[in-house]
Short mmCIF file of C-alpha atoms in Angstrom, two decimals:
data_model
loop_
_atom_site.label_atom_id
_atom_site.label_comp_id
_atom_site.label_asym_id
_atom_site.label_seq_id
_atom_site.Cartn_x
_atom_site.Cartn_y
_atom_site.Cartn_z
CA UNK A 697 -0.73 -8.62 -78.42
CA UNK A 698 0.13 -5.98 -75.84
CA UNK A 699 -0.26 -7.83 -72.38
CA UNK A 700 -0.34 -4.71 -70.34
CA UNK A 701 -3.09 -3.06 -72.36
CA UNK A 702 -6.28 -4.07 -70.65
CA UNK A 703 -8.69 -5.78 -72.74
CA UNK A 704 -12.02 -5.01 -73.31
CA UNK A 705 -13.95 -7.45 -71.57
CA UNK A 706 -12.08 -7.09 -68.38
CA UNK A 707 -11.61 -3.11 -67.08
CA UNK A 708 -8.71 -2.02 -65.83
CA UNK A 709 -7.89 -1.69 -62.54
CA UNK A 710 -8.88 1.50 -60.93
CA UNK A 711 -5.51 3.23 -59.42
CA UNK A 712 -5.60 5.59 -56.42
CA UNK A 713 -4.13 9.08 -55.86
CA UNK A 714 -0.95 7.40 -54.86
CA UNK A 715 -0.49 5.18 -57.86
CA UNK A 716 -1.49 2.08 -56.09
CA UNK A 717 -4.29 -0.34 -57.74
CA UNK A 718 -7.34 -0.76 -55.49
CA UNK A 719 -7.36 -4.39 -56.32
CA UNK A 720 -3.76 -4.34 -54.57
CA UNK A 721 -3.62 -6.21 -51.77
CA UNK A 722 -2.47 -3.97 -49.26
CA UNK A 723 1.04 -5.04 -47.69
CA UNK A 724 0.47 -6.29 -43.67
CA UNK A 725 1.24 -3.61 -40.99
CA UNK A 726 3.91 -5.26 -39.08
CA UNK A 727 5.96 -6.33 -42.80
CA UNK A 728 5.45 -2.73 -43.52
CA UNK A 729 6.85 -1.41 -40.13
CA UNK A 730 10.18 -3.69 -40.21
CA UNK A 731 10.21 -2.60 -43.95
CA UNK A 732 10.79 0.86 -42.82
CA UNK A 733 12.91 0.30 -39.79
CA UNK A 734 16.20 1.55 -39.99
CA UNK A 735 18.87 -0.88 -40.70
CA UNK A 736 22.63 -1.25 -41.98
CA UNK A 737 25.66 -3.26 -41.46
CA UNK A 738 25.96 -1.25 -37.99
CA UNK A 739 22.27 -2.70 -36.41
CA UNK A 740 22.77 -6.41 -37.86
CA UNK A 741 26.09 -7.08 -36.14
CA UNK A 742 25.32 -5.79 -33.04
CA UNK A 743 21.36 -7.42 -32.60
CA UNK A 744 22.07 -10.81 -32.61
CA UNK A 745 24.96 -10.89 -30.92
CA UNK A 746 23.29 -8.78 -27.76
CA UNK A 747 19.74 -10.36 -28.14
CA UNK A 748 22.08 -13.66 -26.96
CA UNK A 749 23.59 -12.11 -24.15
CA UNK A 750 20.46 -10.61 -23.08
CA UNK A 751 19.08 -13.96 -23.20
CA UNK A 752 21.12 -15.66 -21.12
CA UNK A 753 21.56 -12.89 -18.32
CA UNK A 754 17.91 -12.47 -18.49
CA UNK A 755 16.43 -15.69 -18.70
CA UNK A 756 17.59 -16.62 -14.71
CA UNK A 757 16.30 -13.44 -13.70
CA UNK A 758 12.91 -13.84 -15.24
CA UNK A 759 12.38 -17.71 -13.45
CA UNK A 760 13.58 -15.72 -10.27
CA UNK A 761 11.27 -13.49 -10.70
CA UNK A 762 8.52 -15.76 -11.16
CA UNK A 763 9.38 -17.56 -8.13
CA UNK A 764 9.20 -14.55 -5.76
CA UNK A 765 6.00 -13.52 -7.47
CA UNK A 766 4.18 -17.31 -6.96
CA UNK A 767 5.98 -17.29 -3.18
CA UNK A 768 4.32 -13.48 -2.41
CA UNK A 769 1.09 -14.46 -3.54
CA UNK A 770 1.34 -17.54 -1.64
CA UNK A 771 2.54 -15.89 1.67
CA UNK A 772 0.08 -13.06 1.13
CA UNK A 773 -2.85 -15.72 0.59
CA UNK A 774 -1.66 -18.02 3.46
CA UNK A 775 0.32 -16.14 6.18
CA UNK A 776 -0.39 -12.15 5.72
CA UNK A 777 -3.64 -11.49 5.01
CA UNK A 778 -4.97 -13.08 7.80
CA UNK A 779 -2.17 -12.02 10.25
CA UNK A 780 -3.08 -8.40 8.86
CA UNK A 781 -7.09 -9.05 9.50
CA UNK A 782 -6.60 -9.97 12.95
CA UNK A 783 -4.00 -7.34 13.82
CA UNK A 784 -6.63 -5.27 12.18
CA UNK A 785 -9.38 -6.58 14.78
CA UNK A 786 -6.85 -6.22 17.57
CA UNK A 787 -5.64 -2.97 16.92
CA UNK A 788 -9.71 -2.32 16.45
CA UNK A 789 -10.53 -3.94 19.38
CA UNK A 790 -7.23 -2.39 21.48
CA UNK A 791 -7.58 1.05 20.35
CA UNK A 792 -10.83 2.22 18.16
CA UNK A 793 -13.22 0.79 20.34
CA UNK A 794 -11.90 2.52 23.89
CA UNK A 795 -11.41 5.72 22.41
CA UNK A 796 -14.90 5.65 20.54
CA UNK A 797 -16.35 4.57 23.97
CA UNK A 798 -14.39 7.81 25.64
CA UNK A 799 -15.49 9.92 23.11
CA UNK A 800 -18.81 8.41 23.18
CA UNK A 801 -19.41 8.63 26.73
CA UNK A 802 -17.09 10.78 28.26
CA UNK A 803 -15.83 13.45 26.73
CA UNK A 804 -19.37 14.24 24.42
CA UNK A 805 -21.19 14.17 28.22
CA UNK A 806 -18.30 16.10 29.51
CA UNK A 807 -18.59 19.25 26.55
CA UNK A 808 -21.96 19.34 26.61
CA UNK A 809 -21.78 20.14 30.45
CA UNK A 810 -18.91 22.68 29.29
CA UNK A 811 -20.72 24.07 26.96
CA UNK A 812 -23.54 24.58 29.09
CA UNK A 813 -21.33 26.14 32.35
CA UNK A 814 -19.90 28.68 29.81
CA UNK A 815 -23.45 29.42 28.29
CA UNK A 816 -24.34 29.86 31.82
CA UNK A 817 -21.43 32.05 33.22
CA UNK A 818 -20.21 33.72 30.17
CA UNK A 819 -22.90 34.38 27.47
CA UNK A 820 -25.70 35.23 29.04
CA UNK A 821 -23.74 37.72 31.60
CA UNK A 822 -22.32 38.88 28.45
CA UNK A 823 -25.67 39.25 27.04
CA UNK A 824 -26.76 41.44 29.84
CA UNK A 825 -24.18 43.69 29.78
CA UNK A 826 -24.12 44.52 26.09
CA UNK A 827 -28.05 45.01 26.12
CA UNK A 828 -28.83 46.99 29.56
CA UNK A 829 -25.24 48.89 29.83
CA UNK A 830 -23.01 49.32 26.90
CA UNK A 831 -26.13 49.61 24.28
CA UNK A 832 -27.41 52.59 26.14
CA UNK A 833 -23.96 53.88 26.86
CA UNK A 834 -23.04 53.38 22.58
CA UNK A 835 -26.19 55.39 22.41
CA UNK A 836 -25.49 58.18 24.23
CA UNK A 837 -21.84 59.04 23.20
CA UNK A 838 -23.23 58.46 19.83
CA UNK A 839 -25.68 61.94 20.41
CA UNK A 840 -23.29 63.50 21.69
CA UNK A 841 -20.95 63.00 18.81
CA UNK A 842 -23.39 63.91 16.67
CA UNK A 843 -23.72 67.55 18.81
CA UNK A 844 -20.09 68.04 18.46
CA UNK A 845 -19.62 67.40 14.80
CA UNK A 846 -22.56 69.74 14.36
CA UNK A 847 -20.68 72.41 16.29
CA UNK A 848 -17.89 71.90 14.33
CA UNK A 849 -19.57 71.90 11.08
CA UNK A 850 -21.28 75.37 11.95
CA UNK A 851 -17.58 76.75 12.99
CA UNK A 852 -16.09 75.45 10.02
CA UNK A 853 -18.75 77.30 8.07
CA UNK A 854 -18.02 80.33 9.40
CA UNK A 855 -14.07 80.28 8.79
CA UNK A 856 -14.75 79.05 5.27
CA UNK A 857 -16.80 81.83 4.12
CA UNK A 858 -13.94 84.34 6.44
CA UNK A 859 -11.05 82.31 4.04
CA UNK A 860 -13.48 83.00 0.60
CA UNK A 861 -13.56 86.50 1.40
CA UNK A 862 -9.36 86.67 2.20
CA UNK A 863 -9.36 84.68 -1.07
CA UNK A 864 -11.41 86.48 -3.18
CA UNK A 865 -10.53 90.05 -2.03
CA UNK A 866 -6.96 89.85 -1.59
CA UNK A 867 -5.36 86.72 -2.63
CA UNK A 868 -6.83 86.57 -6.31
CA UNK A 869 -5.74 90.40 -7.57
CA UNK A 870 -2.28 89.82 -6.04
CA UNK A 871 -2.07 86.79 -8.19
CA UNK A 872 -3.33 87.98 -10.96
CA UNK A 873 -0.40 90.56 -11.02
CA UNK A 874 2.15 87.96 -10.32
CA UNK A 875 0.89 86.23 -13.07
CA UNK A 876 1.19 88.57 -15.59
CA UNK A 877 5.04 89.54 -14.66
CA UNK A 878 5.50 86.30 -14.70
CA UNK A 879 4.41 85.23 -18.18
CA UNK A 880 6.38 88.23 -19.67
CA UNK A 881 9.65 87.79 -17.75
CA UNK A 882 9.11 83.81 -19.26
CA UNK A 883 8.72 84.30 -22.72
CA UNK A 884 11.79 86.57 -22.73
CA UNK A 885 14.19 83.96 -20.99
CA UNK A 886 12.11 81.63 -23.86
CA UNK A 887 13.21 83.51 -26.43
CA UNK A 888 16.44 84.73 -25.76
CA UNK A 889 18.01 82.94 -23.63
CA UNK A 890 16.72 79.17 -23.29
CA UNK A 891 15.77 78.34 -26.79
CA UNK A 892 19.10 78.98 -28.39
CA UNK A 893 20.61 77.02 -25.23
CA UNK A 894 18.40 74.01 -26.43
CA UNK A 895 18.89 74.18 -29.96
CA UNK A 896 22.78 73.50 -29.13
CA UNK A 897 22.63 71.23 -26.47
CA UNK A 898 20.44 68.78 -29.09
CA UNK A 899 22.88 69.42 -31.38
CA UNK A 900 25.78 67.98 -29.62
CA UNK A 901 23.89 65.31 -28.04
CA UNK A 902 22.91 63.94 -31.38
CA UNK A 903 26.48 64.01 -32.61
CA UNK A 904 27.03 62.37 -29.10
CA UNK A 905 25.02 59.64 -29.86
CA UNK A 906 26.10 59.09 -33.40
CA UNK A 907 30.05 58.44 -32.27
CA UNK A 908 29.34 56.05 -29.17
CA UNK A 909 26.89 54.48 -31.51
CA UNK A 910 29.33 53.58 -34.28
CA UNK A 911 32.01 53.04 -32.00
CA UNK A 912 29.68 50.41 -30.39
CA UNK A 913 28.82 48.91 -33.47
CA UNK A 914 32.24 48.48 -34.90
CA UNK A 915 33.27 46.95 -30.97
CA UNK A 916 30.08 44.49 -31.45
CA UNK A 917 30.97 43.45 -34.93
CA UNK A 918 34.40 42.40 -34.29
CA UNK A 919 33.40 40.73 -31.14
CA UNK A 920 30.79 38.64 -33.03
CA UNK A 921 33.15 37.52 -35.86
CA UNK A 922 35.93 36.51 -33.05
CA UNK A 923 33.24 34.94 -31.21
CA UNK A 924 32.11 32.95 -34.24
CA UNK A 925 36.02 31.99 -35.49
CA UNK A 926 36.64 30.95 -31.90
CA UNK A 927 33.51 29.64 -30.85
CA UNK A 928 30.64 28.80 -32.89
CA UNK A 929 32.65 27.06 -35.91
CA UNK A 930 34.81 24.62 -33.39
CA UNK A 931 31.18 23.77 -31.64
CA UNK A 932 29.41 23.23 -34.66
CA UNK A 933 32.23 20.90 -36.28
CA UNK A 934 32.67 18.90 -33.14
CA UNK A 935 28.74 18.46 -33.18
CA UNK A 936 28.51 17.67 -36.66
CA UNK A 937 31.45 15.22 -37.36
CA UNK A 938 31.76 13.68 -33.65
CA UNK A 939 28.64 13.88 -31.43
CA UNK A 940 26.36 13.20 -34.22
CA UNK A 941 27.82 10.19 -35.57
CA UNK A 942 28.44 9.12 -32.61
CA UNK A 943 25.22 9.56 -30.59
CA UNK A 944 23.43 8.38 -34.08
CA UNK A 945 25.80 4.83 -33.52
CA UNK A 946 24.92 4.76 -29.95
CA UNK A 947 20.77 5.10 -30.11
CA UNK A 948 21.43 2.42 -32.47
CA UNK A 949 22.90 0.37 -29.65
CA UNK A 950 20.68 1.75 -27.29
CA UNK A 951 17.32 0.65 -29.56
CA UNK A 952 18.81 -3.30 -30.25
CA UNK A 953 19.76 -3.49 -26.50
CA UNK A 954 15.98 -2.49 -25.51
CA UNK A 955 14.49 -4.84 -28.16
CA UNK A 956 16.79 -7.52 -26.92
CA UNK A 957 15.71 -6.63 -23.53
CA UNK A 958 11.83 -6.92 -24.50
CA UNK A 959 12.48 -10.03 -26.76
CA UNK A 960 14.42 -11.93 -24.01
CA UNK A 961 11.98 -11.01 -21.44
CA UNK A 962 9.49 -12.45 -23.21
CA UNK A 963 10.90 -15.66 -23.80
CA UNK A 964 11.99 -16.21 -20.61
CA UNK A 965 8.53 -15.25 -19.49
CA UNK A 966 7.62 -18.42 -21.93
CA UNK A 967 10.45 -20.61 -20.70
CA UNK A 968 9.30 -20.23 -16.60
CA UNK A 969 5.93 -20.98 -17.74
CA UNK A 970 7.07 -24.27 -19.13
CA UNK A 971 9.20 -24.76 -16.27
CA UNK A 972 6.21 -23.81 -13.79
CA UNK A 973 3.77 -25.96 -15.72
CA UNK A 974 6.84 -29.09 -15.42
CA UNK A 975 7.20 -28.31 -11.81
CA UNK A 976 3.68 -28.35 -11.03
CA UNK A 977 2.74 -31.38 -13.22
CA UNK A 978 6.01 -33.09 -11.59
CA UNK A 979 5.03 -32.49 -8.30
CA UNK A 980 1.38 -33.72 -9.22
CA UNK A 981 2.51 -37.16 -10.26
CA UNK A 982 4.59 -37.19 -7.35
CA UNK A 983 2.51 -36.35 -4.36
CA UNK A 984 -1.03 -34.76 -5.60
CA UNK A 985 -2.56 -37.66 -7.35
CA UNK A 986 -0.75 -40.33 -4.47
CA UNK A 987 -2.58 -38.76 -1.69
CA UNK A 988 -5.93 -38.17 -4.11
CA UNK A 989 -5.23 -42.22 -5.30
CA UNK A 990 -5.20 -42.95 -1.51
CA UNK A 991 -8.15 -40.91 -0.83
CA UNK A 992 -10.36 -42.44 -2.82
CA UNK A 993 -8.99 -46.03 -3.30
CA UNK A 994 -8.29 -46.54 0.50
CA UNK A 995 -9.42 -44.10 2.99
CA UNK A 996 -12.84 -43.52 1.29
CA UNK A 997 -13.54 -47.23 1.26
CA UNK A 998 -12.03 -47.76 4.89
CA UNK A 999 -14.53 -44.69 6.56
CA UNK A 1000 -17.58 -45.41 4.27
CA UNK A 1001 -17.36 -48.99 6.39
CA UNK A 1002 -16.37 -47.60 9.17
CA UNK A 1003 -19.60 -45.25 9.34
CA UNK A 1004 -21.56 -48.06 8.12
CA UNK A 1005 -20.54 -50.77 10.35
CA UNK A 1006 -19.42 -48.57 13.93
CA UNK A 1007 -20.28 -44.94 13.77
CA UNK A 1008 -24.33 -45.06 12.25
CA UNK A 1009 -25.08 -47.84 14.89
CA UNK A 1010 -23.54 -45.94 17.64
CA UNK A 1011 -25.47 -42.87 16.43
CA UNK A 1012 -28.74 -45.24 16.67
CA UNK A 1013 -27.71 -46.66 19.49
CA UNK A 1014 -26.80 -42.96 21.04
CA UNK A 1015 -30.07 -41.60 20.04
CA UNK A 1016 -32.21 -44.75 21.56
CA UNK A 1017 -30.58 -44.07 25.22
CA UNK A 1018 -31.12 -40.49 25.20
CA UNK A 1019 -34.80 -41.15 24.02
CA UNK A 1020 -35.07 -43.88 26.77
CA UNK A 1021 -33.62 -41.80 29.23
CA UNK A 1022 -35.66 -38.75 27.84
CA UNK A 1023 -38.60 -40.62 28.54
CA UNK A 1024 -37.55 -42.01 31.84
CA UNK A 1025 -37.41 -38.55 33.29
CA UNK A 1026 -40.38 -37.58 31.89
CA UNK A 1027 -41.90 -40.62 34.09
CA UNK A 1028 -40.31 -39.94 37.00
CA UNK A 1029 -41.16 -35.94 36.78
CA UNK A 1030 -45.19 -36.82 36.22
CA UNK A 1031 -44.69 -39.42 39.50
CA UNK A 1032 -42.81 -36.94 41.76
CA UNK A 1033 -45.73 -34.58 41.13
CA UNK A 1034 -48.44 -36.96 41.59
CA UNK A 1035 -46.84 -37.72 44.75
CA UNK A 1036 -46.60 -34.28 46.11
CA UNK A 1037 -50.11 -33.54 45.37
CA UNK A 1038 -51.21 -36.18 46.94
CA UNK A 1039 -49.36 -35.98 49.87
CA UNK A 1040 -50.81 -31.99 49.70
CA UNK A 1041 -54.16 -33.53 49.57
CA UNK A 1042 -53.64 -35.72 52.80
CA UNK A 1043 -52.13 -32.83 54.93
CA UNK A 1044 -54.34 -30.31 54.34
CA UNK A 1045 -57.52 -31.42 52.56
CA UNK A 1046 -58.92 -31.49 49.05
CA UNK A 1047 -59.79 -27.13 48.05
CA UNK A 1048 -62.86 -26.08 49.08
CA UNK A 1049 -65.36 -26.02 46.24
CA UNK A 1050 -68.17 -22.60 46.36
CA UNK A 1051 -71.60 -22.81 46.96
CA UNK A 1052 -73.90 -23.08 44.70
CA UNK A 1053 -76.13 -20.06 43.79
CA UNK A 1054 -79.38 -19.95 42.48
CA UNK A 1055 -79.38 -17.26 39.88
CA UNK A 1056 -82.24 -18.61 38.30
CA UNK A 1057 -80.37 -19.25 34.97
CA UNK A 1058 -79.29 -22.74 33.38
CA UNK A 1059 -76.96 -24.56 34.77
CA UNK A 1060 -75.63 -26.07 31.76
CA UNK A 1061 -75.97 -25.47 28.06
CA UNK A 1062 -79.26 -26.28 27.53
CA UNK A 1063 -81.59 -24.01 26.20
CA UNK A 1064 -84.48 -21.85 27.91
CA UNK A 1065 -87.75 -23.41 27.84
CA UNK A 1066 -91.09 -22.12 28.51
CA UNK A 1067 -91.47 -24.40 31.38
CA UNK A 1068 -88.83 -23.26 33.44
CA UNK A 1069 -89.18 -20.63 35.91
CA UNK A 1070 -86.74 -17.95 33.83
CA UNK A 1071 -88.84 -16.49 31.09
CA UNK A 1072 -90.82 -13.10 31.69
CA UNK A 1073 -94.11 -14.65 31.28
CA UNK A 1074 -93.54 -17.50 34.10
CA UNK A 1075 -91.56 -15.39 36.34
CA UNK A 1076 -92.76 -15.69 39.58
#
């Protein structure tokens, strides 16, 4: 039995347009990028050997690095920010305010007056002139423009047609004549004279331009071929046999030291984060949970009984006085004034009360009745 034949229970696997079964898994992206990376006997002697050096030159400068970064932030949290928000309110305070108050209420004030002297003295003078004495002035030289242009149109009219007569009377018949001799004085120099004259001038100007055209080309040709021998060829072998193996061995070296460069970078970048985390968890046990053990286990203890046993019954004891004394004053205040008005009473008498006036109305609250004296029908 054939096992590569499929059988017939189980169908065989559907292939794509690349040969490649669609059951195939398909091979992981980064296996399939180092897969087609370069590589040689060249790029695996010199990676490892430079990944280590790159390691150790990098790794100190990486913790450095950390360190100044975790020091900025700190000085930036702690010292510079606020130094630069109150040199910001100082310099606001110092500077922005006094010149927004100068603006405000000086120099604003000050235009506006400006602007209103110049309105004053300048525009509306202005005004005046250009509407009751250079308007009607514009006006005027404007008419009489217009009168002069008129004149002059009517005299130009009158030499124009004088020139059309000269023209047509004398000029055109004279030409006429001059034309005609002319034209048959020309087409005898044509024919004679200037037409031959052309016919061998073009022919030795094309045989002109046929000899310093193949003398050029023969000058050109040999100068491109000594060009080339000299030239060209030595280029194009130095470029093909030195530059280009040698530029090809040096990206080479130049892509392993980067990689190196961004491996090591990274692991140092994992090594001060260990280091950072040991530091910080070293100098926790050391003097973070000390002080927090203290904290809690002794000073928390020691000022709850404080508060309970001297600072609440001072507070009550504080609060009592001032209530005492509160109430004390009060006392004394209501006495001093009973005493004054009493002593206003015995100088100069009790305040006279008003007379009483009949108004025929109830004194009090009580209602009207029909046996008092304020209704309409016992009215008096």
């Amino acid at each position: 039995m054939d096992l590569q034949k499929p059988s017939r229970e189980q169908p065989a696997a559907r292939t794509e347009p690349h040969g490649r079964s669609a059951g195939t898994a398909r091979a992981p992206e980064p296996a399939r990028r180092a897969s087609e990376e370069p590589g040689g006997c060249l790029t695996v002697a010199v990676r490892i050997p430079v990944r280590i050096v790159v390691l150790v030159l990098v790794v100190p400068l990486r913790m450095l690095w950390d360190a100044l970064a975790v020091s900025g932030r700190f000085l930036n949290d702690v010292l510079l920010r606020p130094l630069g928000r109150a040199l910001l309110w100082l310099a606001r305070a110092v500077f922005v305010r006094p010149f927004v108050g100068l603006w405000r209420y000086v120099a604003v004030p000050v235009g506006k007056a400006l602007a209103r002297l110049g309105h004053v003295l300048l525009v509306v003078p202005a005004v005046w002139l250009h509407r009751h004495l250079l308007t009607p002035l514009g006006h005027a030289a404007a008419r009489a423009a217009r009168c002069l242009w008129a004149a002059l149109a009517w005299l130009g009219r009158g030499v124009g047609a004088a020139l059309g007569w000269v023209y047509g009377r004398l000029l055109t018949p004279v030409g006429h004549a001059l034309t005609w001799v002319a034209k048959g004085l020309g087409l005898w120099l044509y024919t004679w004279v200037l037409a031959p004259a052309g016919r061998a001038l073009a022919r030795c100007g094309r045989g002109l331009v046929w000899l310093v055209s193949t003398v050029v080309g023969g000058i050109g040709t040999g100068l491109y071929w000594i060009a080339r021998i000299l030239l060209v060829l030595p280029v194009l072998a130095l470029w093909r046999w030195v530059l280009a193996p040698v530029g090809r061995a040096l990206a080479v070296v130049g892509r392993e030291v980067a990689d190196a460069l961004g491996h090591a970078w990274r692991v140092a970048g994992h090594l001060s984060l260990a280091v950072g985390r040991f530091l910080a968890a070293l100098f926790r046990w050391i003097f973070v949970e000390p002080v927090r053990w203290a904290y809690l286990r002794v000073l928390t203890p020691v000022g709850h009984a404080l508060r309970d046993a001297v600072l609440r019954p001072a507070a009550e004891a504080a609060r009592a006085a001032g209530r005492t004394a509160r109430q004390a004053l009060a006392a004394a205040r209501d006495s001093a004034r009973q005493a004054r008005a009493d002593l206003r009473r015995l100088l100069f008498g009790g305040p006279e009360r008003p007379a009483p006036v009949d108004r025929r109305e109830p004194s009090g609250r009580e209602p009207r009745t029909l046996g008092s004296s304020t209704t309409a029908l016992t009215k008096d």
